[in-house]
Tab-separated table of C-alpha atoms and ligand atoms in Angstrom:
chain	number	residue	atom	x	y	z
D	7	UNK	CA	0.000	0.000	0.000
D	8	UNK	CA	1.192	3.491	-0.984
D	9	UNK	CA	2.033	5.887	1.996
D	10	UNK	CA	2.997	9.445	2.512
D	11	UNK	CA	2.817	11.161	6.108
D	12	UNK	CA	3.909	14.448	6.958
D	13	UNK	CA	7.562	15.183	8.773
D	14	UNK	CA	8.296	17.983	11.653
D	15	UNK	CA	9.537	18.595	14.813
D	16	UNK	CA	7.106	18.894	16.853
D	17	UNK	CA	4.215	17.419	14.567
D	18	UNK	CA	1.487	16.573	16.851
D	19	UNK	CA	-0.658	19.761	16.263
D	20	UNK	CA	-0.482	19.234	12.015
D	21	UNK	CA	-3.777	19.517	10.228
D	22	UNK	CA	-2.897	17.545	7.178
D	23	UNK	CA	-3.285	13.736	7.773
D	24	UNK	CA	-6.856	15.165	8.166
D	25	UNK	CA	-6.765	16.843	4.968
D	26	UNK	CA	-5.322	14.171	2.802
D	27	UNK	CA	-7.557	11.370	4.908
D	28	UNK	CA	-10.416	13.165	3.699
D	29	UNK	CA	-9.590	13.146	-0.129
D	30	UNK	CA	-7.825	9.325	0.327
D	31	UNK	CA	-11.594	8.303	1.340
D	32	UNK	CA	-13.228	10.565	-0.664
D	33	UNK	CA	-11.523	9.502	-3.844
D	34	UNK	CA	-11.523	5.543	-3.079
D	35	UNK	CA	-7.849	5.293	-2.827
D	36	UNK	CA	-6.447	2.706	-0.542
D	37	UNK	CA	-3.173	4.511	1.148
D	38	UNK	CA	-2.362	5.896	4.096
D	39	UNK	CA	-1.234	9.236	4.882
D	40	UNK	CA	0.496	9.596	8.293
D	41	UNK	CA	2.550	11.920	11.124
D	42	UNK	CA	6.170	10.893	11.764
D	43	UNK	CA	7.995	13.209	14.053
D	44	UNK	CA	11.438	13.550	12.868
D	45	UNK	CA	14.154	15.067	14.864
D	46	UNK	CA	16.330	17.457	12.697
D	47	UNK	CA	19.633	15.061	13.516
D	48	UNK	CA	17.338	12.384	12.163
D	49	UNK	CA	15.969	13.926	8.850
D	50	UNK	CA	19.307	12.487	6.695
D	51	UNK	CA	18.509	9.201	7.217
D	52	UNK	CA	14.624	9.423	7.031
D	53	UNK	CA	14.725	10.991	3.795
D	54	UNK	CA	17.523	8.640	2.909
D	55	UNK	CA	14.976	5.539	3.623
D	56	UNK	CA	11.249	7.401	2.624
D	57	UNK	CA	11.178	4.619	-0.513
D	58	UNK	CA	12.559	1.559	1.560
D	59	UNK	CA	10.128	2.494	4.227
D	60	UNK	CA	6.650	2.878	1.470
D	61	UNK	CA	6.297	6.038	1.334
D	62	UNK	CA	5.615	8.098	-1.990
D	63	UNK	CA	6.526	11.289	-1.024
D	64	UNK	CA	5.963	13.579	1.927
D	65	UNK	CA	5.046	17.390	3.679
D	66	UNK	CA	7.546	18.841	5.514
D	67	UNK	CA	7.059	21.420	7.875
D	68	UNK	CA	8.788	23.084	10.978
D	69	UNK	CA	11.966	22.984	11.237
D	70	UNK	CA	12.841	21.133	8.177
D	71	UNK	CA	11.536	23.435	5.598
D	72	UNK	CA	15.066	24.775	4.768
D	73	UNK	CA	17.056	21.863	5.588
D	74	UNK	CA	15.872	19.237	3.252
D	75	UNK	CA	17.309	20.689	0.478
D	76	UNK	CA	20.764	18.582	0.607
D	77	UNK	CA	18.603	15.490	0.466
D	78	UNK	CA	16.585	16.411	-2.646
D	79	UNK	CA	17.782	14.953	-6.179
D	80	UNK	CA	15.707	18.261	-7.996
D	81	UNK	CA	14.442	21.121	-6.524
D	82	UNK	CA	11.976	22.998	-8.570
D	83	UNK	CA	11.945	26.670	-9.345
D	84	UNK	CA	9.536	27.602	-6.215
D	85	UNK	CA	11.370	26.062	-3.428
D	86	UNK	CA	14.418	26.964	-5.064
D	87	UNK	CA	13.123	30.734	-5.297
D	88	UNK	CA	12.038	30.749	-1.900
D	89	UNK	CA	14.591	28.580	-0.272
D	90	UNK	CA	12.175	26.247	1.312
D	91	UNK	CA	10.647	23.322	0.491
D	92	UNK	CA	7.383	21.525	1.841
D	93	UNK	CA	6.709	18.911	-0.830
D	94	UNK	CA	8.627	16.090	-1.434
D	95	UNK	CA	7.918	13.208	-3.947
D	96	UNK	CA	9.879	10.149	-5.302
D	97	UNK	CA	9.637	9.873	-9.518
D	98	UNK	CA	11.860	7.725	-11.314
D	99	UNK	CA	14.129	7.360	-7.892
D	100	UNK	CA	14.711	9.964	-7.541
D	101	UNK	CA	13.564	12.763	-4.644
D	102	UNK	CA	11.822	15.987	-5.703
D	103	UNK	CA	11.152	19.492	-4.001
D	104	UNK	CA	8.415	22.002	-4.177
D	105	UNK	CA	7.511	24.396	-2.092
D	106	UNK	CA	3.641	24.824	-2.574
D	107	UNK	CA	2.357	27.481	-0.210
D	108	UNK	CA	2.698	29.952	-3.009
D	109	UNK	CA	-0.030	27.879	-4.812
D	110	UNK	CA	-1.761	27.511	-1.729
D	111	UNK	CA	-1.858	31.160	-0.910
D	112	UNK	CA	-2.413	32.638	-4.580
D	113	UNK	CA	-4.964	30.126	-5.252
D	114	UNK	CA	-7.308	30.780	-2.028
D	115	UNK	CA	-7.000	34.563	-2.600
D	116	UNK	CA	-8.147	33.650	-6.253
D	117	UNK	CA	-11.016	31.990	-5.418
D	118	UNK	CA	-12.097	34.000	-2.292
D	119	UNK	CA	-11.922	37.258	-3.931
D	120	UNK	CA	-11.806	36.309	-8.017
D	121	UNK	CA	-12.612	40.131	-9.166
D	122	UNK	CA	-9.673	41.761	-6.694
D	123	UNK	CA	-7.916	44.418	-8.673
D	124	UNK	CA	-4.017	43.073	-9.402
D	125	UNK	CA	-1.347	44.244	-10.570
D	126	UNK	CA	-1.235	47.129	-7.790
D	127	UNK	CA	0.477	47.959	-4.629
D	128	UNK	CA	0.411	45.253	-1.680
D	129	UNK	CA	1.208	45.546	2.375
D	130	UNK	CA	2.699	42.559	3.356
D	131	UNK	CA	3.190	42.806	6.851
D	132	UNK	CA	6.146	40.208	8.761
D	133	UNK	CA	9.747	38.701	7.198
D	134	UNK	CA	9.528	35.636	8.224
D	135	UNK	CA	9.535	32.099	6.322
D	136	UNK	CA	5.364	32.939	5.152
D	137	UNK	CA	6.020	36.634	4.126
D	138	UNK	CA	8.912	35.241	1.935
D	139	UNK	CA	6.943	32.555	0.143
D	140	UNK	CA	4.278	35.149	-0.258
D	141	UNK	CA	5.913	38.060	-1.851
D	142	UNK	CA	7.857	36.174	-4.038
D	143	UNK	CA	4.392	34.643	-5.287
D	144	UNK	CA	2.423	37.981	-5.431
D	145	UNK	CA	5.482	39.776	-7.600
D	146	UNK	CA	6.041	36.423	-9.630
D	147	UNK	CA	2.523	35.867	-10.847
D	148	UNK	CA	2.262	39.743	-11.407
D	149	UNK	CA	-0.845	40.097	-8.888
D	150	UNK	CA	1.562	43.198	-7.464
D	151	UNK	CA	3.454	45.767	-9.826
D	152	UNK	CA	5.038	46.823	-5.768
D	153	UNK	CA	5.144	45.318	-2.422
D	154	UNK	CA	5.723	47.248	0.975
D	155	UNK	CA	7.031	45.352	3.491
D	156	UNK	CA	6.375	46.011	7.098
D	157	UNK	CA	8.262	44.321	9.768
D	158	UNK	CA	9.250	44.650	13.500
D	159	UNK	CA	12.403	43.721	12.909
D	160	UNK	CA	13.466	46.434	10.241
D	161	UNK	CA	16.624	44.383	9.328
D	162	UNK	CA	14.680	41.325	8.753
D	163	UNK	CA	12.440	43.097	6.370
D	164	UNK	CA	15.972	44.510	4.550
D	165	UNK	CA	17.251	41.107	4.363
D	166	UNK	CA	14.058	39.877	2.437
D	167	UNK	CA	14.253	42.658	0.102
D	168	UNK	CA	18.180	41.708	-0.453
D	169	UNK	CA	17.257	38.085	-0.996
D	170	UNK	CA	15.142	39.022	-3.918
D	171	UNK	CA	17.226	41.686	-4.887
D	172	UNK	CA	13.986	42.917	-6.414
D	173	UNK	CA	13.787	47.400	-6.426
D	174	UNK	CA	9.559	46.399	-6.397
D	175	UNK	CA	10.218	45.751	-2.590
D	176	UNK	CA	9.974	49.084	-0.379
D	177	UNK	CA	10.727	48.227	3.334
D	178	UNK	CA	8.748	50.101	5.545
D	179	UNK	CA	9.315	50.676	9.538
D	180	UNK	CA	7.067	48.711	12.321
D	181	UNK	CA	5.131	52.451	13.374
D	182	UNK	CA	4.812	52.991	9.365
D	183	UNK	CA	2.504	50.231	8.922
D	184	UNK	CA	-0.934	52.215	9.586
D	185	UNK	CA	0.216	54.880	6.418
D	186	UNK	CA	1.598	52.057	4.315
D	187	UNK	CA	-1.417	50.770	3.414
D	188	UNK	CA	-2.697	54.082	1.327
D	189	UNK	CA	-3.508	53.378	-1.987
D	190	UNK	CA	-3.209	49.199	-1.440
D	191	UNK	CA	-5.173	46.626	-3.122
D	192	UNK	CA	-4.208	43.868	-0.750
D	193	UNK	CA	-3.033	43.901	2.714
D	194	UNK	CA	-1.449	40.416	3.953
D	195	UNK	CA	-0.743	39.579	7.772
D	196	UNK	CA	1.797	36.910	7.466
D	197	UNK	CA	2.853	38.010	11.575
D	198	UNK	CA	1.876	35.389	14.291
D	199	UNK	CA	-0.286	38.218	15.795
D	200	UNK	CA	-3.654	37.517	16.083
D	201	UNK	CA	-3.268	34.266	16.439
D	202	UNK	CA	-4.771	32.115	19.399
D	203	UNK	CA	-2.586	32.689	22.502
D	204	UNK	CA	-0.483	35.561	20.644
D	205	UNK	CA	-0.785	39.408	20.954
D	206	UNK	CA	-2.968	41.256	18.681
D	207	UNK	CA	-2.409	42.834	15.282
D	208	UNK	CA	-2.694	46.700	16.185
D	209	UNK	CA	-3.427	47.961	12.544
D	210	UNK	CA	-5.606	50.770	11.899
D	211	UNK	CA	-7.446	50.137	8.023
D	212	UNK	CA	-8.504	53.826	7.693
D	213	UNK	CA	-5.960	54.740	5.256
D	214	UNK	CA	-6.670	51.403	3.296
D	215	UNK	CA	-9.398	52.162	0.222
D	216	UNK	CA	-12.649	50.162	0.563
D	217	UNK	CA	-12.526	47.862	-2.609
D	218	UNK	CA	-8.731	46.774	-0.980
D	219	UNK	CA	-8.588	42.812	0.251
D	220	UNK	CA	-7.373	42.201	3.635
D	221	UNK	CA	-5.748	38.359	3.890
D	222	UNK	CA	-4.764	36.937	6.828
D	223	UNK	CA	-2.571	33.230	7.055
D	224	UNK	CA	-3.562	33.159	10.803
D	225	UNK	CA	-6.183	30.199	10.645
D	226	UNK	CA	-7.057	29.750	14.524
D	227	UNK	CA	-9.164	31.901	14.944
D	228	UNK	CA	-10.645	31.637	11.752
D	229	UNK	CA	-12.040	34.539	11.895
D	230	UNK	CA	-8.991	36.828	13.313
D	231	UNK	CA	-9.529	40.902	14.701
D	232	UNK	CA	-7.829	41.640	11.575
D	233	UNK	CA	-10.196	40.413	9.496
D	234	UNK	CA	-13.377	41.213	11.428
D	235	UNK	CA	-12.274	44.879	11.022
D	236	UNK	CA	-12.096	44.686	7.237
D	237	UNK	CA	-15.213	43.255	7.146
D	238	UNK	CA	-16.797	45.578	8.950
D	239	UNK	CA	-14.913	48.069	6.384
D	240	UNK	CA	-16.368	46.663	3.646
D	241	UNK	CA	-13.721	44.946	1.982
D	242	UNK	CA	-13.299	41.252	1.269
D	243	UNK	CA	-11.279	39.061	3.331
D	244	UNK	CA	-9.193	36.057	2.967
D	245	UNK	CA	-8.815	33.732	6.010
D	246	UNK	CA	-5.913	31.799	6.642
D	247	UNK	CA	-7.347	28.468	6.429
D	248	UNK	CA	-7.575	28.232	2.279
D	249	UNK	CA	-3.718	28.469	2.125
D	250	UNK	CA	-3.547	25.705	4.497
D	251	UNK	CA	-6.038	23.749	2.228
D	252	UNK	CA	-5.414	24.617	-1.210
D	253	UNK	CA	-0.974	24.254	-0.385
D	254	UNK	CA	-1.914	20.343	-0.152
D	255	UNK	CA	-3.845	19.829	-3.783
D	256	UNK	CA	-0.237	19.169	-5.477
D	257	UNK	CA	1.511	17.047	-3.566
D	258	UNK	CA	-1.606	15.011	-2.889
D	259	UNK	CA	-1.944	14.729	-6.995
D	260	UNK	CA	2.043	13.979	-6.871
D	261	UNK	CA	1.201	11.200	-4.681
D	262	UNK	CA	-1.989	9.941	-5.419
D	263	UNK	CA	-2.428	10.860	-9.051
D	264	UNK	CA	-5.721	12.713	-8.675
D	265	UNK	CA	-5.565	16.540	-8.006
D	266	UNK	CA	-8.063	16.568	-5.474
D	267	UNK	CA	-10.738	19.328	-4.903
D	268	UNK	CA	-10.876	21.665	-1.912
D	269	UNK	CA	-14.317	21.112	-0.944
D	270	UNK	CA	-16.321	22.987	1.940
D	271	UNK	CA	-16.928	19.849	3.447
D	272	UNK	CA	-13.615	19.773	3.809
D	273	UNK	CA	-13.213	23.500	5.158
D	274	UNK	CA	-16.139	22.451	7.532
D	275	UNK	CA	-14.099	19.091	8.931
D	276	UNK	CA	-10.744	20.775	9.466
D	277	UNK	CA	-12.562	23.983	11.373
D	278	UNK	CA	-14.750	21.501	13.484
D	279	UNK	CA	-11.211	20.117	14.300
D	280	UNK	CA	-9.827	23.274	15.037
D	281	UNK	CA	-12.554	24.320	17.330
D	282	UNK	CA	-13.481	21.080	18.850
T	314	ATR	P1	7.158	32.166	9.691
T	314	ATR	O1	8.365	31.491	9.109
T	314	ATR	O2	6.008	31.255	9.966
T	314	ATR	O3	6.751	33.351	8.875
T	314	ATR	P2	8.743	33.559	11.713
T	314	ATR	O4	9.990	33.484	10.898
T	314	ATR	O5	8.862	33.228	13.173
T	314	ATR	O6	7.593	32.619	11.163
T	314	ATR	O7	8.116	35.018	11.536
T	314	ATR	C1	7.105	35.492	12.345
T	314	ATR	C2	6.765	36.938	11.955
T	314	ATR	O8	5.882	37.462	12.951
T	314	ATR	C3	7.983	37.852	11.927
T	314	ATR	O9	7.810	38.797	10.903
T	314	ATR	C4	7.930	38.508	13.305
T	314	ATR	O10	8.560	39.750	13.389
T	314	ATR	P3	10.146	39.855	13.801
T	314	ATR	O11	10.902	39.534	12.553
T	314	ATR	O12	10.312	41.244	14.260
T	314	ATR	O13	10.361	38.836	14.885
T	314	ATR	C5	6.438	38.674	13.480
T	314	ATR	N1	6.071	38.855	14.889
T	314	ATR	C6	5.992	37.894	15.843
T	314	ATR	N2	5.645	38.442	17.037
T	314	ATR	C7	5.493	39.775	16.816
T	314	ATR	C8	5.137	40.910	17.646
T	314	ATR	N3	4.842	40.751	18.953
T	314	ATR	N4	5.087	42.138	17.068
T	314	ATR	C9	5.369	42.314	15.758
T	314	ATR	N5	5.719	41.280	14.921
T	314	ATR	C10	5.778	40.050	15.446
């Protein structure tokens, strides 16, 4: 029987053997999709035996995102762009690399707000890991023509820019985040804040025009302050949980050989498991 599971450090709290369960049933394949917790000393050697052991192919997650790079035989141009990978398949023997949250996250903001005006100026707010995968999708695909970026950190947002060396990226300072959303079309929180158990998001959407989107990847709550503010702006909003769901459609299809449909059903199963 064909397997693939998902790998991280810790890995208890991962949504996506639900995810993939889901589409295994619904589709009438007979595999298993499972949660190995792999210590980063240990990720060599797992990676090493992921054929012997059955399995197809696998998600990575925290912390191996940016490690499993010097196990992969070809890493395609996303991961490569982004320096981080978190699909991995075996074809013809040998181990591949994609990093699909930039599908994930440009396909949930297509189909949550399809008419959204693109090719404008986007607030991306955080440096980390998400806000990297994120610009580099929203310049990429052309959905922004500029990006200000918005961090605590200042230097972390000036390293980001560097990495792309791209002049579309303006950094802009923690206490300028309020002004930097004049004139946006989208606004993206890729910060922790507003998450369950973090601080909140203090960001004030009056300068940010009413036909803007405001996108969030925070998933729990579903429904963050963030968003419930734009909403009560008028704009449209785009929670966190469609990235999570739409970032496992390829390497499910890698996999499984069926590209698998992101259902509400299946929106409805992983937010009953999220507030249950
Ligand atoms: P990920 O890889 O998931 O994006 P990360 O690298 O830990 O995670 O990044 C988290 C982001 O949330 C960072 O942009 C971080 O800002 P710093 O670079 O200044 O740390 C941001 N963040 C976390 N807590 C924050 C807080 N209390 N105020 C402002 N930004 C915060």
């Amino acid at each position: 029987m064909k397997k693939a599971c998902v790998i991280g450090w810790p890995i208890k709290h991962s949504r996506s053997p639900l995810i993939h369960g889901y589409w295994l049933e619904k589709y009438g394949i007979e595999s298993r999709y499972e949660k190995v917790a792999v210590r980063p000393a240990e990720l060599a050697d797992f990676l090493k035996q992921l054929e012997q052991n059955g399995f197809v192919g696998c998600n990575v997650t925290v912390p191996h995102k940016e490690t499993v790079f010097a196990q992969a035989d070809v890493v395609h141009d996303e991961a490569n762009a982004v320096n981080a990978a978190n699909t991995l398949w075996l074809e013809g023997g040998k181990l591949h690399a994609d990093n699909t949250d930039i599908y994930g996250f440009l396909a949930h903001l297509q189909q949550s707000a399809p008419d959204w005006l693109q090719g404008g100026t986007v607030a991306v707010l955080g440096a980390g890991g998400a806000a990297r995968a994120i610009v580099y999708g929203l310049l990429k695909s052309g959905a922004a023509s500029e990006v200000r970026l918005c961090n605590r950190t200042i230097e972390r947002a000036r390293e980001l820019q560097s990495f792309f060396k791209d002049h579309k990226i303006t950094v802009v300072d923690w206490d300028g985040r309020h002004r930097a959303l004049v004139g946006c079309s989208l606004v993206v929180n890729t910060t922790s804040l507003g998450m369950e158990g973090s601080p909140s998001l203090d960001l004030s959407l009056e300068a940010l025009p009413r036909d803007a989107v405001v996108a969030d990847i925070v998933y729990a709550p579903l429904e963050t302050e963030l968003l419930a503010a734009a909403r009560q702006k008028g704009c449209r909003t785009v929670d966190g949980l469609g990235m999570l769901l739409h970032q496992a459609v390829p390497g499910f299809e890698h996999w499984f050989g069926v590209r698998p449909e992101v259902t509400d059903e299946l929106r409805d199963l992983v937010i009953a498991d999220l507030t249950g």
